């Protein structure tokens, strides 16, 4: 069986739902994405895990930038107020 | 998955997750706090910025300008209220060419030294989708906070803040954008007299030369200053010098003589039984007309008020206080007081200039005469003053500025002196040299580009402690030149005097006309008969007729409410 043959892929909707739920849990999402991405049984799981890991890193960078901007704004507001 | 690999991945994931977790929590908390603070602190567009006149309702710039100038009383200052200015802005917007982003409404809110400009920007024209349905234009109100200052014959508008809708754009971002040259201003073509500068200590600023306003003002007036006061823009106007000189030469001697005759006629009317109280305004104006000069400098030494911002008063030698105006002469023994936000410039007869900053008390103890040996004594009681003193050629002449802490002896100097009794004394010398002589002890010589400063303890010790001059850095010199910039020059003196004298004559003529206009019909007829017998109206009519040949003068009479075409009829009706 080919790993890329989606019609033959055994994972069911419930499995995907569980994976997505795990990705919503802090810390567990990083562990799970690394396990799927670099220790997955098949190519689909490995691809999904690596994409999830990349997404977590990207979201962290965006969130950190937003936080820095917000901190800068708050600091300016506090300095301006007094 | 190999069992060897699994623990390593779990460990790495857990570690990375634990590192990222506080980062997520902190960033999410900060972002939420920033969003909430932004919503709470960002002010909504104020009501005044949402109720601005619509350009499509405006009759046009020429009509609005005529109305604004016509409703204002012509004096050495012209007050334009916000409502008038906003109508002028609406008229100016009406004539703008179509563009993708169109300013649809604009208005100003004025405070002392600052203004807020609100511009409603429409992003697109309404599109008709189907019968009964159309897209509303996407609009946003941009508000610019501007500081208004004057420098070198221009008004400088410095950008101090920008708010787009409810989003305040930080000043640091504006300055950085301006400095980076990335603002899309390359294609912006400004009319002559306007220039936009994006660098310099003031940050991004627009420079508006006063000469730019001449094309929009009537021929007879020239713009000399612009300042923002609460709810008004105050324009300093000087009459066109050619017109002033001609009016004074033609009309002043005649009006001066007729003023005396008018006083006699009005006195005779009062004696004949007309209520004296109702005649009093006209009598006062006629007496003032009789005593007005020709704009020439008075015989005794005086200091001319050449420029003024906000209100300043003078206390005469008799202790009486009165408000000052541009063109006033001040004599020895007077003390000038400037209030908060006020400043004043004086021209002395020897060509020296003085600038008095806000909250300053300055005494004119002895004033210089033109071209003669004289000792000038001035005193700074409190506040800050700049003195640009002409070089004294005659060794017998002297120029002294006294403070409570000592006497400054100067010869050809540009200095800034700040003194607050018992607190501090600062002397900054920009040109020449100054000797500071304390009440007891040796004088300290301060050369050009240097300064001395004395604090409370040194002042208490009578400046007997040694004062060491220290050099002034370039930034301080530039700031002094900007803060205490002199906007009038000694060569302006004659024009300022002529403008002041002309405006005084016109103001008294207006008051005389108003005073006579307030009389009832029977009284006016009786006064008219007296005037016809006593006043040489032919001579007055001849002077007026000569001036009326000039369009600028006709315009001036119209502005004063004296319709030139009916003056002859009025004069004839009096006879």
mmCIF file of C-alpha atoms in Angstrom, chain B residues 122-429:
data_model
loop_
_atom_site.group_PDB
_atom_site.id
_atom_site.type_symbol
_atom_site.label_atom_id
_atom_site.label_comp_id
_atom_site.label_asym_id
_atom_site.label_seq_id
_atom_site.Cartn_x
_atom_site.Cartn_y
_atom_site.Cartn_z
ATOM 1 C CA UNK B 122 -13.400 59.969 1.382
ATOM 2 C CA UNK B 123 -11.771 56.912 -0.192
ATOM 3 C CA UNK B 124 -14.140 56.415 -3.107
ATOM 4 C CA UNK B 125 -17.041 58.115 -4.787
ATOM 5 C CA UNK B 126 -20.497 56.601 -4.159
ATOM 6 C CA UNK B 127 -21.208 53.848 -6.678
ATOM 7 C CA UNK B 128 -24.757 53.200 -7.797
ATOM 8 C CA UNK B 129 -25.329 49.451 -7.737
ATOM 9 C CA UNK B 130 -28.950 49.247 -8.794
ATOM 10 C CA UNK B 131 -32.030 51.398 -8.575
ATOM 11 C CA UNK B 132 -32.321 52.523 -4.969
ATOM 12 C CA UNK B 133 -29.000 51.006 -3.881
ATOM 13 C CA UNK B 134 -25.602 52.691 -3.767
ATOM 14 C CA UNK B 135 -22.335 52.218 -1.926
ATOM 15 C CA UNK B 136 -21.603 54.843 0.684
ATOM 16 C CA UNK B 137 -18.107 56.320 0.294
ATOM 17 C CA UNK B 138 -15.542 54.820 2.644
ATOM 18 C CA UNK B 139 -14.551 57.698 4.920
ATOM 19 C CA UNK B 140 -12.089 58.266 7.723
ATOM 20 C CA UNK B 141 -11.282 61.328 9.784
ATOM 21 C CA UNK B 142 -7.598 62.166 10.067
ATOM 22 C CA UNK B 143 -6.698 64.595 12.830
ATOM 23 C CA UNK B 144 -3.372 66.402 12.880
ATOM 24 C CA UNK B 145 -2.061 68.162 15.959
ATOM 25 C CA UNK B 146 0.037 71.120 14.905
ATOM 26 C CA UNK B 147 2.202 73.599 16.749
ATOM 27 C CA UNK B 148 2.115 77.107 15.306
ATOM 28 C CA UNK B 149 5.214 79.253 15.560
ATOM 29 C CA UNK B 150 6.644 82.168 13.647
ATOM 30 C CA UNK B 151 10.095 82.401 12.133
ATOM 31 C CA UNK B 152 11.685 84.634 9.546
ATOM 32 C CA UNK B 153 8.540 86.120 8.014
ATOM 33 C CA UNK B 154 6.769 82.770 7.919
ATOM 34 C CA UNK B 155 4.309 80.677 9.859
ATOM 35 C CA UNK B 156 5.748 77.285 10.798
ATOM 36 C CA UNK B 157 3.258 74.431 11.283
ATOM 37 C CA UNK B 158 5.014 71.545 13.057
ATOM 38 C CA UNK B 159 3.311 68.149 13.027
ATOM 39 C CA UNK B 160 3.025 66.948 16.614
ATOM 40 C CA UNK B 161 0.653 64.032 16.211
ATOM 41 C CA UNK B 162 -1.630 62.214 13.826
ATOM 42 C CA UNK B 163 -4.773 60.224 14.585
ATOM 43 C CA UNK B 164 -6.364 58.095 11.877
ATOM 44 C CA UNK B 165 -9.927 57.328 12.905
ATOM 45 C CA UNK B 166 -9.436 56.112 16.487
ATOM 46 C CA UNK B 167 -5.855 55.026 15.954
ATOM 47 C CA UNK B 168 -3.215 57.426 17.274
ATOM 48 C CA UNK B 169 -0.045 57.192 15.186
ATOM 49 C CA UNK B 170 2.962 57.548 17.509
ATOM 50 C CA UNK B 171 5.020 60.692 16.975
ATOM 51 C CA UNK B 172 8.198 58.578 16.895
ATOM 52 C CA UNK B 173 6.806 56.664 13.931
ATOM 53 C CA UNK B 174 5.952 59.899 12.071
ATOM 54 C CA UNK B 175 9.407 61.343 12.706
ATOM 55 C CA UNK B 176 11.086 58.093 11.663
ATOM 56 C CA UNK B 177 8.930 57.888 8.508
ATOM 57 C CA UNK B 178 9.702 61.500 7.647
ATOM 58 C CA UNK B 179 13.429 61.029 8.276
ATOM 59 C CA UNK B 180 13.511 57.857 6.158
ATOM 60 C CA UNK B 181 12.164 59.786 3.167
ATOM 61 C CA UNK B 182 9.515 57.088 2.601
ATOM 62 C CA UNK B 183 6.512 59.416 2.797
ATOM 63 C CA UNK B 184 4.834 59.627 -0.616
ATOM 64 C CA UNK B 185 5.563 63.319 -1.052
ATOM 65 C CA UNK B 186 7.792 63.219 -4.128
ATOM 66 C CA UNK B 187 5.001 64.118 -6.504
ATOM 67 C CA UNK B 188 3.597 66.807 -4.240
ATOM 68 C CA UNK B 189 3.765 70.204 -5.892
ATOM 69 C CA UNK B 190 3.340 73.041 -3.439
ATOM 70 C CA UNK B 191 2.493 76.576 -4.525
ATOM 71 C CA UNK B 192 5.185 79.221 -4.263
ATOM 72 C CA UNK B 193 5.484 80.465 -0.696
ATOM 73 C CA UNK B 194 4.769 77.059 0.825
ATOM 74 C CA UNK B 195 7.481 74.557 1.634
ATOM 75 C CA UNK B 196 7.448 71.225 3.422
ATOM 76 C CA UNK B 197 10.441 70.150 5.471
ATOM 77 C CA UNK B 198 10.654 66.696 6.924
ATOM 78 C CA UNK B 199 13.874 66.997 8.905
ATOM 79 C CA UNK B 200 15.290 69.331 11.525
ATOM 80 C CA UNK B 201 14.739 69.624 15.265
ATOM 81 C CA UNK B 202 11.061 70.605 14.822
ATOM 82 C CA UNK B 203 10.334 67.329 12.979
ATOM 83 C CA UNK B 204 8.069 67.385 9.914
ATOM 84 C CA UNK B 205 6.822 70.929 9.370
ATOM 85 C CA UNK B 206 5.159 73.129 6.785
ATOM 86 C CA UNK B 207 6.525 76.629 6.271
ATOM 87 C CA UNK B 208 4.013 79.205 5.046
ATOM 88 C CA UNK B 209 5.595 82.489 3.982
ATOM 89 C CA UNK B 210 3.430 85.496 4.862
ATOM 90 C CA UNK B 211 3.986 86.778 1.323
ATOM 91 C CA UNK B 212 1.928 83.750 0.197
ATOM 92 C CA UNK B 213 -1.171 85.286 1.786
ATOM 93 C CA UNK B 214 -0.819 88.524 -0.205
ATOM 94 C CA UNK B 215 -2.471 86.976 -3.259
ATOM 95 C CA UNK B 216 -5.613 86.306 -1.204
ATOM 96 C CA UNK B 217 -5.705 89.577 0.776
ATOM 97 C CA UNK B 218 -6.973 92.936 -0.455
ATOM 98 C CA UNK B 219 -4.288 95.194 -1.931
ATOM 99 C CA UNK B 220 -4.340 97.493 1.053
ATOM 100 C CA UNK B 221 -3.178 95.073 3.736
ATOM 101 C CA UNK B 222 -0.089 92.937 4.204
ATOM 102 C CA UNK B 223 0.136 89.986 6.557
ATOM 103 C CA UNK B 224 2.736 90.486 9.279
ATOM 104 C CA UNK B 225 2.026 87.726 11.782
ATOM 105 C CA UNK B 226 -0.268 84.783 12.466
ATOM 106 C CA UNK B 227 -0.911 83.399 15.916
ATOM 107 C CA UNK B 228 -3.378 80.979 17.366
ATOM 108 C CA UNK B 229 -5.403 82.013 20.404
ATOM 109 C CA UNK B 230 -8.349 80.219 22.008
ATOM 110 C CA UNK B 231 -11.003 79.811 19.312
ATOM 111 C CA UNK B 232 -9.474 82.428 17.012
ATOM 112 C CA UNK B 233 -6.671 82.900 14.557
ATOM 113 C CA UNK B 234 -5.178 86.323 15.118
ATOM 114 C CA UNK B 235 -3.661 87.899 12.046
ATOM 115 C CA UNK B 236 -1.274 90.808 12.455
ATOM 116 C CA UNK B 237 -1.919 93.099 9.524
ATOM 117 C CA UNK B 238 0.058 96.049 8.363
ATOM 118 C CA UNK B 239 -1.396 98.441 5.870
ATOM 119 C CA UNK B 240 0.334 98.542 2.543
ATOM 120 C CA UNK B 241 3.065 101.119 3.071
ATOM 121 C CA UNK B 242 2.537 102.971 -0.208
ATOM 122 C CA UNK B 243 -1.158 103.418 0.612
ATOM 123 C CA UNK B 244 -0.419 104.469 4.198
ATOM 124 C CA UNK B 245 2.117 107.058 3.098
ATOM 125 C CA UNK B 246 -0.288 108.488 0.510
ATOM 126 C CA UNK B 247 -3.237 108.522 2.883
ATOM 127 C CA UNK B 248 -1.250 110.219 5.616
ATOM 128 C CA UNK B 249 0.199 112.819 3.243
ATOM 129 C CA UNK B 250 -3.192 113.641 1.700
ATOM 130 C CA UNK B 251 -5.677 113.186 4.478
ATOM 131 C CA UNK B 252 -3.879 113.560 7.776
ATOM 132 C CA UNK B 253 -3.305 117.368 7.762
ATOM 133 C CA UNK B 254 -6.858 117.934 6.538
ATOM 134 C CA UNK B 255 -8.390 115.533 9.094
ATOM 135 C CA UNK B 256 -6.305 117.009 11.875
ATOM 136 C CA UNK B 257 -7.630 120.524 11.101
ATOM 137 C CA UNK B 258 -11.184 119.272 10.493
ATOM 138 C CA UNK B 259 -11.024 117.330 13.790
ATOM 139 C CA UNK B 260 -10.598 120.606 15.672
ATOM 140 C CA UNK B 261 -13.449 122.173 13.699
ATOM 141 C CA UNK B 262 -15.655 119.129 14.385
ATOM 142 C CA UNK B 263 -14.991 119.420 18.115
ATOM 143 C CA UNK B 264 -16.059 123.081 17.935
ATOM 144 C CA UNK B 265 -19.226 122.158 15.971
ATOM 145 C CA UNK B 266 -20.176 119.401 18.409
ATOM 146 C CA UNK B 267 -19.515 121.637 21.421
ATOM 147 C CA UNK B 268 -21.746 124.290 19.828
ATOM 148 C CA UNK B 269 -24.463 121.650 19.286
ATOM 149 C CA UNK B 270 -24.235 120.625 22.956
ATOM 150 C CA UNK B 271 -24.487 124.275 23.969
ATOM 151 C CA UNK B 272 -27.574 124.597 21.725
ATOM 152 C CA UNK B 273 -29.352 121.943 23.794
ATOM 153 C CA UNK B 274 -28.522 118.573 22.252
ATOM 154 C CA UNK B 275 -27.948 115.883 24.874
ATOM 155 C CA UNK B 276 -24.200 115.930 25.612
ATOM 156 C CA UNK B 277 -24.078 112.237 26.565
ATOM 157 C CA UNK B 278 -25.312 111.175 23.129
ATOM 158 C CA UNK B 279 -22.720 113.464 21.499
ATOM 159 C CA UNK B 280 -19.846 112.222 23.661
ATOM 160 C CA UNK B 281 -18.682 109.260 21.458
ATOM 161 C CA UNK B 282 -18.491 111.531 18.408
ATOM 162 C CA UNK B 283 -16.810 114.281 20.468
ATOM 163 C CA UNK B 284 -14.153 111.853 21.729
ATOM 164 C CA UNK B 285 -13.471 110.570 18.212
ATOM 165 C CA UNK B 286 -13.266 114.128 16.802
ATOM 166 C CA UNK B 287 -10.869 115.191 19.582
ATOM 167 C CA UNK B 288 -8.737 112.094 18.899
ATOM 168 C CA UNK B 289 -8.702 112.910 15.154
ATOM 169 C CA UNK B 290 -7.545 116.466 15.897
ATOM 170 C CA UNK B 291 -4.670 115.202 18.002
ATOM 171 C CA UNK B 292 -3.478 112.398 15.712
ATOM 172 C CA UNK B 293 -0.085 112.706 14.143
ATOM 173 C CA UNK B 294 1.254 111.988 10.701
ATOM 174 C CA UNK B 295 3.104 108.814 11.544
ATOM 175 C CA UNK B 296 6.359 110.669 12.070
ATOM 176 C CA UNK B 297 8.498 109.783 15.077
ATOM 177 C CA UNK B 298 7.741 111.970 18.118
ATOM 178 C CA UNK B 299 10.308 114.593 19.109
ATOM 179 C CA UNK B 300 11.225 113.028 22.427
ATOM 180 C CA UNK B 301 13.076 109.682 22.666
ATOM 181 C CA UNK B 302 10.715 106.765 22.468
ATOM 182 C CA UNK B 303 10.571 103.019 21.967
ATOM 183 C CA UNK B 304 8.214 101.798 19.238
ATOM 184 C CA UNK B 305 6.148 98.649 19.784
ATOM 185 C CA UNK B 306 6.964 96.957 16.478
ATOM 186 C CA UNK B 307 5.480 93.513 17.073
ATOM 187 C CA UNK B 308 3.377 91.839 19.703
ATOM 188 C CA UNK B 309 1.903 88.419 20.415
ATOM 189 C CA UNK B 310 -1.063 88.234 22.803
ATOM 190 C CA UNK B 311 -1.585 90.968 25.375
ATOM 191 C CA UNK B 312 0.981 93.225 26.974
ATOM 192 C CA UNK B 313 0.440 96.289 29.126
ATOM 193 C CA UNK B 314 2.466 99.374 29.940
ATOM 194 C CA UNK B 315 2.547 101.174 33.264
ATOM 195 C CA UNK B 316 3.346 104.832 32.750
ATOM 196 C CA UNK B 317 5.368 107.049 35.063
ATOM 197 C CA UNK B 318 2.013 108.120 36.580
ATOM 198 C CA UNK B 319 1.231 104.483 37.531
ATOM 199 C CA UNK B 320 -1.639 104.158 35.020
ATOM 200 C CA UNK B 321 -1.746 100.867 33.125
ATOM 201 C CA UNK B 322 -3.008 100.455 29.565
ATOM 202 C CA UNK B 323 -3.010 97.772 26.895
ATOM 203 C CA UNK B 324 -0.388 98.033 24.193
ATOM 204 C CA UNK B 325 -0.771 97.744 20.458
ATOM 205 C CA UNK B 326 1.617 97.590 17.532
ATOM 206 C CA UNK B 327 2.695 101.119 16.562
ATOM 207 C CA UNK B 328 2.469 102.549 20.097
ATOM 208 C CA UNK B 329 5.273 104.826 21.301
ATOM 209 C CA UNK B 330 6.617 104.279 24.809
ATOM 210 C CA UNK B 331 8.532 106.884 26.751
ATOM 211 C CA UNK B 332 11.153 106.898 29.505
ATOM 212 C CA UNK B 333 9.727 105.991 32.879
ATOM 213 C CA UNK B 334 7.373 103.325 31.503
ATOM 214 C CA UNK B 335 7.359 99.702 32.596
ATOM 215 C CA UNK B 336 6.198 96.977 30.231
ATOM 216 C CA UNK B 337 4.481 93.833 31.480
ATOM 217 C CA UNK B 338 3.931 90.792 29.257
ATOM 218 C CA UNK B 339 1.452 88.129 30.341
ATOM 219 C CA UNK B 340 1.547 84.354 29.870
ATOM 220 C CA UNK B 341 2.063 83.443 26.221
ATOM 221 C CA UNK B 342 2.732 87.070 25.286
ATOM 222 C CA UNK B 343 5.837 88.583 23.743
ATOM 223 C CA UNK B 344 6.756 92.006 22.510
ATOM 224 C CA UNK B 345 9.332 93.635 20.267
ATOM 225 C CA UNK B 346 10.555 97.190 20.625
ATOM 226 C CA UNK B 347 12.595 99.318 18.240
ATOM 227 C CA UNK B 348 14.738 102.030 19.821
ATOM 228 C CA UNK B 349 15.785 105.248 18.130
ATOM 229 C CA UNK B 350 19.455 104.268 17.912
ATOM 230 C CA UNK B 351 18.543 101.171 15.835
ATOM 231 C CA UNK B 352 18.633 98.732 18.746
ATOM 232 C CA UNK B 353 15.899 96.110 19.125
ATOM 233 C CA UNK B 354 14.475 94.444 22.212
ATOM 234 C CA UNK B 355 12.488 91.229 22.521
ATOM 235 C CA UNK B 356 10.572 90.679 25.755
ATOM 236 C CA UNK B 357 9.492 87.112 26.451
ATOM 237 C CA UNK B 358 6.323 86.071 28.299
ATOM 238 C CA UNK B 359 5.848 86.946 31.996
ATOM 239 C CA UNK B 360 8.435 89.707 31.822
ATOM 240 C CA UNK B 361 8.537 93.059 33.585
ATOM 241 C CA UNK B 362 10.867 95.481 31.842
ATOM 242 C CA UNK B 363 11.554 99.126 32.649
ATOM 243 C CA UNK B 364 12.499 101.860 30.166
ATOM 244 C CA UNK B 365 14.397 104.175 32.517
ATOM 245 C CA UNK B 366 16.220 106.284 29.961
ATOM 246 C CA UNK B 367 15.906 105.919 26.181
ATOM 247 C CA UNK B 368 18.382 106.671 23.365
ATOM 248 C CA UNK B 369 17.969 109.528 20.906
ATOM 249 C CA UNK B 370 18.767 109.157 17.237
ATOM 250 C CA UNK B 371 22.282 110.229 16.296
ATOM 251 C CA UNK B 372 23.136 111.998 19.545
ATOM 252 C CA UNK B 373 25.167 111.219 22.609
ATOM 253 C CA UNK B 374 22.897 109.522 25.073
ATOM 254 C CA UNK B 375 22.883 107.174 27.989
ATOM 255 C CA UNK B 376 20.318 104.407 27.718
ATOM 256 C CA UNK B 377 19.188 102.682 30.876
ATOM 257 C CA UNK B 378 16.833 99.735 30.849
ATOM 258 C CA UNK B 379 15.912 97.386 33.660
ATOM 259 C CA UNK B 380 14.820 93.776 33.693
ATOM 260 C CA UNK B 381 12.734 93.391 36.845
ATOM 261 C CA UNK B 382 11.778 89.788 36.113
ATOM 262 C CA UNK B 383 11.532 87.479 33.096
ATOM 263 C CA UNK B 384 13.620 87.102 29.967
ATOM 264 C CA UNK B 385 14.672 89.576 27.301
ATOM 265 C CA UNK B 386 16.867 89.645 24.214
ATOM 266 C CA UNK B 387 18.624 92.857 23.306
ATOM 267 C CA UNK B 388 20.258 93.460 19.923
ATOM 268 C CA UNK B 389 22.137 96.659 20.621
ATOM 269 C CA UNK B 390 23.745 98.819 17.979
ATOM 270 C CA UNK B 391 27.438 99.481 18.308
ATOM 271 C CA UNK B 392 28.006 102.799 20.066
ATOM 272 C CA UNK B 393 30.500 104.966 18.195
ATOM 273 C CA UNK B 394 30.480 107.901 20.601
ATOM 274 C CA UNK B 395 32.517 107.001 23.718
ATOM 275 C CA UNK B 396 30.302 109.354 25.736
ATOM 276 C CA UNK B 397 27.255 107.211 24.950
ATOM 277 C CA UNK B 398 26.350 104.268 27.118
ATOM 278 C CA UNK B 399 23.882 101.401 27.222
ATOM 279 C CA UNK B 400 23.080 99.690 30.490
ATOM 280 C CA UNK B 401 20.636 97.007 31.503
ATOM 281 C CA UNK B 402 20.004 96.789 35.238
ATOM 282 C CA UNK B 403 18.790 93.787 37.160
ATOM 283 C CA UNK B 404 18.378 93.431 40.910
ATOM 284 C CA UNK B 405 21.652 91.511 40.913
ATOM 285 C CA UNK B 406 23.875 93.853 38.918
ATOM 286 C CA UNK B 407 24.314 96.156 35.949
ATOM 287 C CA UNK B 408 25.184 95.027 32.423
ATOM 288 C CA UNK B 409 27.340 97.427 30.434
ATOM 289 C CA UNK B 410 27.063 96.735 26.707
ATOM 290 C CA UNK B 411 28.383 98.156 23.413
ATOM 291 C CA UNK B 412 27.242 96.519 20.168
ATOM 292 C CA UNK B 413 25.897 93.284 21.545
ATOM 293 C CA UNK B 414 23.315 90.575 21.012
ATOM 294 C CA UNK B 415 22.469 89.138 24.408
ATOM 295 C CA UNK B 416 19.766 87.153 26.166
ATOM 296 C CA UNK B 417 19.202 87.944 29.817
ATOM 297 C CA UNK B 418 16.978 86.001 32.155
ATOM 298 C CA UNK B 419 16.442 87.118 35.745
ATOM 299 C CA UNK B 420 14.129 86.079 38.557
ATOM 300 C CA UNK B 421 14.848 87.909 41.814
ATOM 301 C CA UNK B 422 16.407 85.654 44.416
ATOM 302 C CA UNK B 423 16.266 82.599 42.140
ATOM 303 C CA UNK B 424 18.491 82.815 39.092
ATOM 304 C CA UNK B 425 20.273 85.050 36.649
ATOM 305 C CA UNK B 426 21.431 83.834 33.234
ATOM 306 C CA UNK B 427 23.300 85.931 30.725
ATOM 307 C CA UNK B 428 23.960 84.486 27.259
ATOM 308 C CA UNK B 429 26.021 86.570 24.850
#
